Tab-separated table of C-alpha atoms and ligand atoms in Angstrom:
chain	number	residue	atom	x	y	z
I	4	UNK	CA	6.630	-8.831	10.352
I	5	UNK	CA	6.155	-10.789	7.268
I	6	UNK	CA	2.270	-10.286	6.576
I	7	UNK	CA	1.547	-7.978	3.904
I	8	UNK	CA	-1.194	-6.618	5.915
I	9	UNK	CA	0.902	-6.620	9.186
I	10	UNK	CA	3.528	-4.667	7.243
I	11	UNK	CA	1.242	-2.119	5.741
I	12	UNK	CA	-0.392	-1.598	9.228
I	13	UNK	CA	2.573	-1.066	11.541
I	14	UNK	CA	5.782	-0.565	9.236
I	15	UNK	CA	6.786	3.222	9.487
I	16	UNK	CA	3.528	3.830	11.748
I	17	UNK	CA	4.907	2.758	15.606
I	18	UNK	CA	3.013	4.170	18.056
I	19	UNK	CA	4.937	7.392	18.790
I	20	UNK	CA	7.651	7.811	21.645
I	21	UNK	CA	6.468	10.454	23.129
I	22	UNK	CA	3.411	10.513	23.107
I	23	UNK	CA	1.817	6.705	22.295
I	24	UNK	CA	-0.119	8.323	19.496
I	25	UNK	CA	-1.118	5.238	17.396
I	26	UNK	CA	-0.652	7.520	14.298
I	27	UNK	CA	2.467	9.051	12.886
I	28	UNK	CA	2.150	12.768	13.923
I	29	UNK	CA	1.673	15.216	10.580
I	30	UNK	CA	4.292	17.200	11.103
I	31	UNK	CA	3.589	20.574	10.062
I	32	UNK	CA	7.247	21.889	9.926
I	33	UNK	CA	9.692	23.774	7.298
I	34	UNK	CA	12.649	23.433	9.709
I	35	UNK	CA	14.128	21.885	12.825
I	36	UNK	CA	15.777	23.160	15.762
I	37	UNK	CA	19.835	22.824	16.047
I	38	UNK	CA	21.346	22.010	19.144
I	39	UNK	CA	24.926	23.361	17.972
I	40	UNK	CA	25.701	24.831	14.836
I	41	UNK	CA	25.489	22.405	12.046
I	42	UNK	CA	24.050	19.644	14.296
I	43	UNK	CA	20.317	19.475	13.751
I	44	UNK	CA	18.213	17.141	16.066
I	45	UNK	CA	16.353	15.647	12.726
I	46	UNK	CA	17.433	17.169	9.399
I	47	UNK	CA	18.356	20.666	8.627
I	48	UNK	CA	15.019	21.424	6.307
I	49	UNK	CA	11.848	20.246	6.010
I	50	UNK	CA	12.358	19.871	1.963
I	51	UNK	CA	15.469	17.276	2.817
I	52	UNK	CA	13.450	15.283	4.955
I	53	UNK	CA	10.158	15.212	7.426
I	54	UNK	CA	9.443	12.331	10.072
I	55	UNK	CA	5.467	12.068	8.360
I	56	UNK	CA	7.345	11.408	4.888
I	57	UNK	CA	9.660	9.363	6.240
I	58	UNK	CA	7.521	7.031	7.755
I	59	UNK	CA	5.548	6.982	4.324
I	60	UNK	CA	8.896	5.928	2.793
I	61	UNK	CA	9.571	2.980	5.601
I	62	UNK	CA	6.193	1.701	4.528
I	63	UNK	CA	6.116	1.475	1.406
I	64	UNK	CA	9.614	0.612	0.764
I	65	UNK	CA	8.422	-2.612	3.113
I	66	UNK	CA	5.403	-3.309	0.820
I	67	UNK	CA	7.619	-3.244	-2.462
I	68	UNK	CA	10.526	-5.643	-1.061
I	69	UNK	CA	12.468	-2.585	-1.058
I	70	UNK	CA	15.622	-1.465	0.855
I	71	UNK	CA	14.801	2.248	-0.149
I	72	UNK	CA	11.747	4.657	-0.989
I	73	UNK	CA	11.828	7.612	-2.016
I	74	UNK	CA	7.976	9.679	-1.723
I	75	UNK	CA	7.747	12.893	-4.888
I	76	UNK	CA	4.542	14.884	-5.524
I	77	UNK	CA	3.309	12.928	-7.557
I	78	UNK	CA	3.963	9.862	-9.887
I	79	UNK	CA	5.060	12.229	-12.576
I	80	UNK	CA	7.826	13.995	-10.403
I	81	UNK	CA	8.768	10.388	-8.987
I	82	UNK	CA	9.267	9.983	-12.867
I	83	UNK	CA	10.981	13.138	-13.725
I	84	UNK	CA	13.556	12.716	-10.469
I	85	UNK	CA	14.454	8.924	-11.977
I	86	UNK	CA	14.763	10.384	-15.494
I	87	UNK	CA	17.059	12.635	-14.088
I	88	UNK	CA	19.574	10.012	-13.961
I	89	UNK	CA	20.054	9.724	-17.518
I	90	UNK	CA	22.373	11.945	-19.525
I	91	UNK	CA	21.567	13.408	-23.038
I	92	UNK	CA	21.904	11.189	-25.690
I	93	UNK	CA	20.467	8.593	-23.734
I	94	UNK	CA	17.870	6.419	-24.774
I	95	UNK	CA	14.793	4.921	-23.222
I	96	UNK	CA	12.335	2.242	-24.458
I	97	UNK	CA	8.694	2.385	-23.566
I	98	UNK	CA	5.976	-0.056	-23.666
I	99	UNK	CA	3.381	1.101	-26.772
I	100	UNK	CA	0.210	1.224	-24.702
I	101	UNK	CA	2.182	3.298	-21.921
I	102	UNK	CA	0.866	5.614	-19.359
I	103	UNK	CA	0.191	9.172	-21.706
I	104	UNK	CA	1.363	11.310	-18.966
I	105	UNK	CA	4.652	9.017	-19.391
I	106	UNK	CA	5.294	9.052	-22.731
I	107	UNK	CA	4.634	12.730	-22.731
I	108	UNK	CA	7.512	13.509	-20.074
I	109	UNK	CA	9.594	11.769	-21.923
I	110	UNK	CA	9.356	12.859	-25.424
I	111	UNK	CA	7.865	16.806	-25.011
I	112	UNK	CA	10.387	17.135	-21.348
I	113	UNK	CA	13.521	14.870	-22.141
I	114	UNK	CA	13.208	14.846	-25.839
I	115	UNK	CA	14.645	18.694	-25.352
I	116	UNK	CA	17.391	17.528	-23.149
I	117	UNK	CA	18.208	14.831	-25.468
I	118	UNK	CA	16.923	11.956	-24.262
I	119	UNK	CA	15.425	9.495	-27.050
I	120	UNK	CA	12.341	7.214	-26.892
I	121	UNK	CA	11.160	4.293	-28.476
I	122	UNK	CA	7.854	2.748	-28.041
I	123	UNK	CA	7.325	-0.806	-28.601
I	124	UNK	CA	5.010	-3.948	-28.002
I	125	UNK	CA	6.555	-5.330	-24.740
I	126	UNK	CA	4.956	-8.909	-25.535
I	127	UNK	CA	7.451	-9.553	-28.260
I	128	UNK	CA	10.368	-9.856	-27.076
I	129	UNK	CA	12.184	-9.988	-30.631
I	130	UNK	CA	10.840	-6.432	-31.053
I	131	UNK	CA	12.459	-5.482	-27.600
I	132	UNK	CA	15.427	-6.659	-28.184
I	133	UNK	CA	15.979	-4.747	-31.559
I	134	UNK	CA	15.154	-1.247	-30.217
I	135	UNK	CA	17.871	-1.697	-27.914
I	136	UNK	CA	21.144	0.342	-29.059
I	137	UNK	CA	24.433	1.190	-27.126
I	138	UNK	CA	22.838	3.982	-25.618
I	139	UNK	CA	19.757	2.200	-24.278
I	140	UNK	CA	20.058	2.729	-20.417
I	141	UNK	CA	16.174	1.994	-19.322
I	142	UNK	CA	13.239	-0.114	-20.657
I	143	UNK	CA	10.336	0.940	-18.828
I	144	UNK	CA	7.558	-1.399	-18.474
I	145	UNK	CA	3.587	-0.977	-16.973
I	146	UNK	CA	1.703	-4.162	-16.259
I	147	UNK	CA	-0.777	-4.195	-16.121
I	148	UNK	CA	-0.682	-1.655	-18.971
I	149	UNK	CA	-2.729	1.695	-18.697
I	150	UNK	CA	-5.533	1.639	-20.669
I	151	UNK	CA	-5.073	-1.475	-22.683
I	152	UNK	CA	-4.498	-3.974	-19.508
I	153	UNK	CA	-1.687	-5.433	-21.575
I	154	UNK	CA	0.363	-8.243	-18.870
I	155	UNK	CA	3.923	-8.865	-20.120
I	156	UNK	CA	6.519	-10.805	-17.911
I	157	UNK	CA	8.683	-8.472	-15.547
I	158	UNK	CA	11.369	-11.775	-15.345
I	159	UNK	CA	11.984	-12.206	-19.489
I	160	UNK	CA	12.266	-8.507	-19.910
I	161	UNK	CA	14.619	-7.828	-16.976
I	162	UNK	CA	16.681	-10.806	-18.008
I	163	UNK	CA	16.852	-8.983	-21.938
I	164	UNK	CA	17.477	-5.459	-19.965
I	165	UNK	CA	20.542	-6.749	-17.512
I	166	UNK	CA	21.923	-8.648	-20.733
I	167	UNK	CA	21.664	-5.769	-23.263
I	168	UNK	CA	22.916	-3.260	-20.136
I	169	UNK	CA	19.873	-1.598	-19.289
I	170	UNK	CA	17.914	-0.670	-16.272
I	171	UNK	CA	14.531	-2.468	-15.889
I	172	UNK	CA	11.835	0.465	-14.930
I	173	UNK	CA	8.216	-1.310	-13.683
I	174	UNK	CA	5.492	1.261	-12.718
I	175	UNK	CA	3.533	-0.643	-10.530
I	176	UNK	CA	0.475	1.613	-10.211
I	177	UNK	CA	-2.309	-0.862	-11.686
I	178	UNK	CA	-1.433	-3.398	-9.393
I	179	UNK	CA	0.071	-2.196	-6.253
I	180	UNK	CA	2.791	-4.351	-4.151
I	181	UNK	CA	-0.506	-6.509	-2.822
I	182	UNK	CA	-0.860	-7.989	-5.916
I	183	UNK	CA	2.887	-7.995	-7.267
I	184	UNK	CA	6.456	-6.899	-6.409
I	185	UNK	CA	8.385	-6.194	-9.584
I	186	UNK	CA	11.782	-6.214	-7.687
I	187	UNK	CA	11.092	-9.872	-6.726
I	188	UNK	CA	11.037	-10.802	-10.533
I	189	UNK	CA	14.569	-8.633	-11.345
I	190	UNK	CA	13.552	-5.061	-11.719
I	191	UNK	CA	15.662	-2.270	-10.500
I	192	UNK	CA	13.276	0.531	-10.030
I	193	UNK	CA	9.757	0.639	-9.325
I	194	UNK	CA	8.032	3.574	-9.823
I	195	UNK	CA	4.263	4.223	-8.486
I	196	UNK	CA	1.655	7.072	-9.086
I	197	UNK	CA	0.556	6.941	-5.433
I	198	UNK	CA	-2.832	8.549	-6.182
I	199	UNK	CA	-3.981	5.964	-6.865
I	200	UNK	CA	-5.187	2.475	-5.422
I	201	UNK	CA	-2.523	3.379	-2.480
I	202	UNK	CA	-3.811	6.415	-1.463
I	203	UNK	CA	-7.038	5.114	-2.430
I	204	UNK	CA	-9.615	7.976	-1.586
I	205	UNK	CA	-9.340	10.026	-4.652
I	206	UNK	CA	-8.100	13.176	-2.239
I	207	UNK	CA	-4.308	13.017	-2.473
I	208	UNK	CA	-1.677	12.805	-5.123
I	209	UNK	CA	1.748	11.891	-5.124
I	210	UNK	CA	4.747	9.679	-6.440
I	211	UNK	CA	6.899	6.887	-4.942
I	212	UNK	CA	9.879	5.559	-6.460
I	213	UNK	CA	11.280	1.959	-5.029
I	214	UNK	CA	14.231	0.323	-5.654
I	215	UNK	CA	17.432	-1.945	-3.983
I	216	UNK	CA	20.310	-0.198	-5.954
I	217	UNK	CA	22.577	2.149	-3.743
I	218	UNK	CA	23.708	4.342	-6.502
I	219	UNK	CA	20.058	4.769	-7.895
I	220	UNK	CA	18.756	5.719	-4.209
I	221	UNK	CA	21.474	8.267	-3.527
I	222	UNK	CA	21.160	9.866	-6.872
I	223	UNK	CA	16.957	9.678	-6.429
I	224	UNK	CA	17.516	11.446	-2.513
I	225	UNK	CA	19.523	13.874	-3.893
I	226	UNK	CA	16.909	14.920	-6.705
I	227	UNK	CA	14.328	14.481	-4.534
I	228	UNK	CA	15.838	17.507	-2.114
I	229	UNK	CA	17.845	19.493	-5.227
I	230	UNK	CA	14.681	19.474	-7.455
I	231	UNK	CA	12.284	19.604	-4.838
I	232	UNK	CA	9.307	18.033	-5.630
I	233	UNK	CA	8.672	16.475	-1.806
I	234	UNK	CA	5.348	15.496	-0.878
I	235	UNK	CA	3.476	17.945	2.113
I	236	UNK	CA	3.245	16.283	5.752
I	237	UNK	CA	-0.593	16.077	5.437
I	238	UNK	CA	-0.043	14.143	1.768
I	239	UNK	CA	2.170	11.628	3.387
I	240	UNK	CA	-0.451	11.338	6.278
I	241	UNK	CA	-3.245	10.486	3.918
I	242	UNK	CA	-1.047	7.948	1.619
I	243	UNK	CA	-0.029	6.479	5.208
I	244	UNK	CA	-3.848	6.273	6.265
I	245	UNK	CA	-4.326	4.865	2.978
I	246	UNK	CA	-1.776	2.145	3.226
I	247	UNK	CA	-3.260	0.650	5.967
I	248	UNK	CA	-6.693	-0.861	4.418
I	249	UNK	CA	-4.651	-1.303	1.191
I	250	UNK	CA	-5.060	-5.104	1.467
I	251	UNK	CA	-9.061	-5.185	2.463
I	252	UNK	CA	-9.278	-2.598	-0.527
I	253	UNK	CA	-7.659	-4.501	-3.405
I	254	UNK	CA	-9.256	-8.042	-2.590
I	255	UNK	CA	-12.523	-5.995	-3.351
I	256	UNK	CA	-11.714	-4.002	-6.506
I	257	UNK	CA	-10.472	-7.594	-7.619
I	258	UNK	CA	-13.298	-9.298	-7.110
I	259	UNK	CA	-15.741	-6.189	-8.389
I	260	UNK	CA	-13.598	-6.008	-11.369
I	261	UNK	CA	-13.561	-10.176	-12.226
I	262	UNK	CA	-17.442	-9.894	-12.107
I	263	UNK	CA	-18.107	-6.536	-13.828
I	264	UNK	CA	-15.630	-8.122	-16.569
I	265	UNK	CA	-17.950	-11.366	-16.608
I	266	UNK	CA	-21.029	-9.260	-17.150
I	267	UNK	CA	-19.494	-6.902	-19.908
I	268	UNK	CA	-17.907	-10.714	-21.963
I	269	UNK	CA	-21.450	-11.651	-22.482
I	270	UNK	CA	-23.304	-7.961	-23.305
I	271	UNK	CA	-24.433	-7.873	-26.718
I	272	UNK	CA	-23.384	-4.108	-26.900
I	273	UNK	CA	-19.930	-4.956	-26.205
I	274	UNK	CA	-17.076	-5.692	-28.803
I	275	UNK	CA	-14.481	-6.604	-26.694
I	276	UNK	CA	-12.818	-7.043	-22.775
I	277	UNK	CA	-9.629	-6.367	-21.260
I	278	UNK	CA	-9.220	-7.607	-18.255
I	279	UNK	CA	-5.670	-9.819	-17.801
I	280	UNK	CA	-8.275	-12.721	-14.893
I	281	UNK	CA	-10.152	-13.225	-18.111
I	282	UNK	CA	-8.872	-16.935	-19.084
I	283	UNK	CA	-9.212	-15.675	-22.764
I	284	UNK	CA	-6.668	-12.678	-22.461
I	285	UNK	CA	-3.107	-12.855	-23.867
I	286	UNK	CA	-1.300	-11.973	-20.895
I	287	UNK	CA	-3.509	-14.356	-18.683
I	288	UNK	CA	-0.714	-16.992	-17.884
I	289	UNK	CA	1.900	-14.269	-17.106
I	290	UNK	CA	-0.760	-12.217	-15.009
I	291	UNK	CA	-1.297	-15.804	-12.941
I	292	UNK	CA	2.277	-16.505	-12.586
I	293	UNK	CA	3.066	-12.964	-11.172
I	294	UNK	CA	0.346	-11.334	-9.497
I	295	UNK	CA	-1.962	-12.542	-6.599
I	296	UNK	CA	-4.929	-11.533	-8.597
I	297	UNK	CA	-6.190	-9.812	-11.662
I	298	UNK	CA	-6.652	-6.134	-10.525
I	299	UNK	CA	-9.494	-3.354	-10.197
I	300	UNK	CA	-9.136	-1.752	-14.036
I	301	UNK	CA	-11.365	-3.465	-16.801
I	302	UNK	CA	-11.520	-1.796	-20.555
I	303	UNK	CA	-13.908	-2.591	-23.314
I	304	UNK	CA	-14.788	-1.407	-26.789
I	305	UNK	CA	-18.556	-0.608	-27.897
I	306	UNK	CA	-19.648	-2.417	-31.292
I	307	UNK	CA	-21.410	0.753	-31.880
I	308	UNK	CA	-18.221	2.809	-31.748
I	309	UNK	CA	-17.407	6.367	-30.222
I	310	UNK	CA	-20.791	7.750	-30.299
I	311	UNK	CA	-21.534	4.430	-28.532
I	312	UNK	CA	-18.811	4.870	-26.390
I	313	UNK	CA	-19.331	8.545	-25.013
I	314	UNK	CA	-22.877	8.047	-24.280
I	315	UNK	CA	-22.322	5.158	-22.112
I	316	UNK	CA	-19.519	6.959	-20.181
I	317	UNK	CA	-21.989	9.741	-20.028
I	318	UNK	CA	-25.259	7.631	-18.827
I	319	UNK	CA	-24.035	5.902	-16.048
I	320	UNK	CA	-25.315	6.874	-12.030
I	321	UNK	CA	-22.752	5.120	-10.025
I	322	UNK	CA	-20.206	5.110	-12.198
I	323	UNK	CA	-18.415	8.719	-12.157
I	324	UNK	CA	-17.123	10.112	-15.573
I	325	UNK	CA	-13.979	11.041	-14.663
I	326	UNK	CA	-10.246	10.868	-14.833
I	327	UNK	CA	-7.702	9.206	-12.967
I	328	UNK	CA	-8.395	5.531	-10.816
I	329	UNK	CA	-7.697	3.046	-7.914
I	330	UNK	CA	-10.571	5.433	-5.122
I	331	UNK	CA	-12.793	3.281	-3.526
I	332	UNK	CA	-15.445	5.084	-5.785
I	333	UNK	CA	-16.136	3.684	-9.573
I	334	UNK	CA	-15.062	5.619	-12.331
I	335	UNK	CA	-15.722	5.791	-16.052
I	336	UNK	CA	-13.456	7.354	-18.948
I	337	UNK	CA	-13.079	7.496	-22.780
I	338	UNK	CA	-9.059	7.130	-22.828
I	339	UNK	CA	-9.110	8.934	-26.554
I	340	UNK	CA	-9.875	11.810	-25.220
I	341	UNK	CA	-9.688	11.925	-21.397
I	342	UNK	CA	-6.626	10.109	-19.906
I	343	UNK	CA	-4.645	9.363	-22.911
I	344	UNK	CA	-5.863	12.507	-25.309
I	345	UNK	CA	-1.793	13.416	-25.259
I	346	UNK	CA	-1.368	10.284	-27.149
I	347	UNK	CA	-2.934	11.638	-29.984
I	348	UNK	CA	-1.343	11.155	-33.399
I	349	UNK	CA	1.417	8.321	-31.551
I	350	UNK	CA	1.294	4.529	-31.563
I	351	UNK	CA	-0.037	4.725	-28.548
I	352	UNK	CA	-3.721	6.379	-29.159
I	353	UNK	CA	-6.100	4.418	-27.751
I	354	UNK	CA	-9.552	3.340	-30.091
I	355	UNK	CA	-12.227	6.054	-30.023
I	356	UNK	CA	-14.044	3.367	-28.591
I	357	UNK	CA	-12.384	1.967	-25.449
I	358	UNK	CA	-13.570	2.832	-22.477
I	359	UNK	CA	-11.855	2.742	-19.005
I	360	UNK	CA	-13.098	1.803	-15.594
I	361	UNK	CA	-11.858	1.463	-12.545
I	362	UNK	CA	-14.085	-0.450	-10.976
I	363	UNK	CA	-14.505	0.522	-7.121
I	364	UNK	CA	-15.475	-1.119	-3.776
I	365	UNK	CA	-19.283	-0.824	-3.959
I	366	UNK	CA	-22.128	-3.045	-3.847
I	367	UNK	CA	-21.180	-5.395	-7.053
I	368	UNK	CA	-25.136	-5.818	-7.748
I	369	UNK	CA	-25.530	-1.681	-7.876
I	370	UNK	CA	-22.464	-1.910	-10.184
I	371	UNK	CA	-23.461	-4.362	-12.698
I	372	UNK	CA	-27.366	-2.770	-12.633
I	373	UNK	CA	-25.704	0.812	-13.429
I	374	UNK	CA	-23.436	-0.605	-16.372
I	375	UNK	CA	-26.599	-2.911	-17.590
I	376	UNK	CA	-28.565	0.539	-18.233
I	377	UNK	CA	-26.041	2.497	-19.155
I	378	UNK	CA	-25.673	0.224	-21.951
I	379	UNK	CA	-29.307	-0.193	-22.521
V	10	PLP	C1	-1.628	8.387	-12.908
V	10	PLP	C2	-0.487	7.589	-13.399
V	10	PLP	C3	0.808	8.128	-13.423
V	10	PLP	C4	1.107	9.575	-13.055
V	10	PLP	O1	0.876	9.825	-11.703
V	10	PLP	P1	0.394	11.245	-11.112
V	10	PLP	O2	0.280	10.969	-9.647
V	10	PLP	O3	-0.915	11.569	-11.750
V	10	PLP	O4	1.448	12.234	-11.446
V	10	PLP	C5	1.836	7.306	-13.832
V	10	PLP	N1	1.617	6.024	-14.213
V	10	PLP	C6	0.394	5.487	-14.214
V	10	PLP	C7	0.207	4.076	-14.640
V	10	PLP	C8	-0.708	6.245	-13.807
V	10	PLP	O5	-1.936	5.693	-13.831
């Protein structure tokens, strides 16, 4: 099965021996019968393992180009369970525009455990290469970058990582394994908020964590049941119902996204557009040479500043003011102090006046009317 589609469909999701069900069964079990003491038919707890998980994990270890998959709670514990792996006095460098929730696990969690950070611009390479020191074990990387849509190149960066003796991290939330498979371009792990565009409803969350390195997967299945932070049997359903229009889903917010981006690039209230399929944005080569398309996100900056900013996010009908991104519904956020207000203070605080959307699977036309008098 070599159709993205096909895969996403049917990987994990066989109809089920027993029964023919089309659908994985939720299984709605702590434990499993033993046949003999020590010999358990499936696994010996639900925590270490659950047949609706697992055939989450089968999927979307497919998707990635991954031998292994490993589901968590949510993209955070997928984070804190790879983390795990360091030791103190290790060091990890992030991207500048990172994920807030990211850079706060890792400074206000690990900093305490000894675990050091540095942030910088993942575009110059130069810069990369000097934060490294001998204790540099990851450089974590998002692209497309959360809020900023910043594109750097997963193949120069894992090529400076492997030389310099460090782990390339990719979180692949923004653009999902339909659009591009970090592993493909050299990195080890890939790490995934699954909340997101792959569950895709806005009524789940959760965490995956990808990657082809045996040492990596044994240590991440071994946090996964030690620490315990396992997705529930109806969470794996809904990620795994998800999955399956994850294709369909994406070609839409794509196409949404290219022409709400269009429309916002010529609006005389607007300063600026992020958006990595505009042929005017830094990281438009790279985003052409390693992603199918551009993505669903789009962020822009109001001439008129944060006053401007908030009463836009605040006017819109169709548009919902609210965190988090990837549903099929179309949501609108001030980063400053919404997504990203943990950022506060750091190199990574976004402007007062950027605002995020993620632009959904709607009617395009009710879109673009909604923005066009919200920024009336
Ligand atoms: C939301 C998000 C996370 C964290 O995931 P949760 O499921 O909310 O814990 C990590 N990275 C990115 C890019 C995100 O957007």
């Amino acid at each position: 099965m070599s159709g993205f589609n096909t895969r996403a469909i049917h990987v994990g999701s066989e109809p089920d021996p027993a029964t023919g069900a089309v659908n994985p069964p939720v299984y709605l079990t702590s434990t499993y019968a033993q046949d003999g003491v020590g010999v358990p038919r499936f696994s010996d707890y639900g925590r270490v393992d659950n047949p609706t998980r697992a055939a989450l994990e089968t999927c979307l270890a497919a998707l990635e180009g991954a031998q292994y998959g490993v589901a968590f709670a949510s993209g955070l514990a997928g984070e804190d369970a790879l983390i795990r792996t360091l030791a103190p006095g290790d060091h990890v460098i992030l991207g500048n525009d990172a994920y807030g929730g990211t850079y706060r696990l890792l400074t206000r969690i690990f900093g305490g455990w000894g675990i050091t950070v540095t942030c910088v611009d993942l575009s110059d390479l130069d810069a990369v290469r000097e934060a490294f020191g001998s204790t540099t074990k990851m450089l974590w990387v998002e692209t497309p970058s959360n809020p900023m849509l910043n594109v750097v190149s997963i193949e120069a960066l894992s090529s400076v990582a492997h030389e310099l003796g460090a782990w390339l991290v990719v979180d692949n939330t923004f653009a999902t394994p339909f659009l591009q498979r970090p592993l493909s371009f050299g990195a080890d792990v890939v790490v995934h908020s699954t909340t997101k565009y792959i569950g895709g409803h806005s009524d789940v969350i959760g965490g995956f964590v990808a990657t082809n390195n045996d040492e990596l997967m044994t240590a991440l299945k071994f946090h996964q049941y030690a620490i315990g932070a396992v997705p529930g049997p109806l969470d794996c359903y809904l990620l795994v119902r998800g999955i399956k229009t994850l294709g369909v889903r994406m070609e839409r917010h794509c196409s949404n996204a290219a022409a709400v981006a269009d429309f916002l690039s010529s609006h005389v209230a607007v300063e600026r557009v992020f958006y990595p399929g505009l042929p005017d944005h830094p990281g438009h080569a790279i985003a052409r040479a390693q992603m199918s398309d551009f993505g669903g996100m789009v962020s822009f900056t109001l001439k008129g500043g944060t006053g401007e900013a908030r009463k836009v996010c605040e006017a819109t009908k169709v548009f919902t003011l609210a965190e988090s991104l990837g549903g099929v519904e179309s949501l609108i956020e001030l980063p400053s102090v919404m997504t990203h207000a943990s950022t506060a203070g750091s190199t990574l605080e976004p402007a007062d006046n950027l605002v995020r959307l993620s632009v959904g699977i709607e009617d395009v036309e009710d879109l673009l009317d909604d923005l066009a008098n919200a920024l009336s």
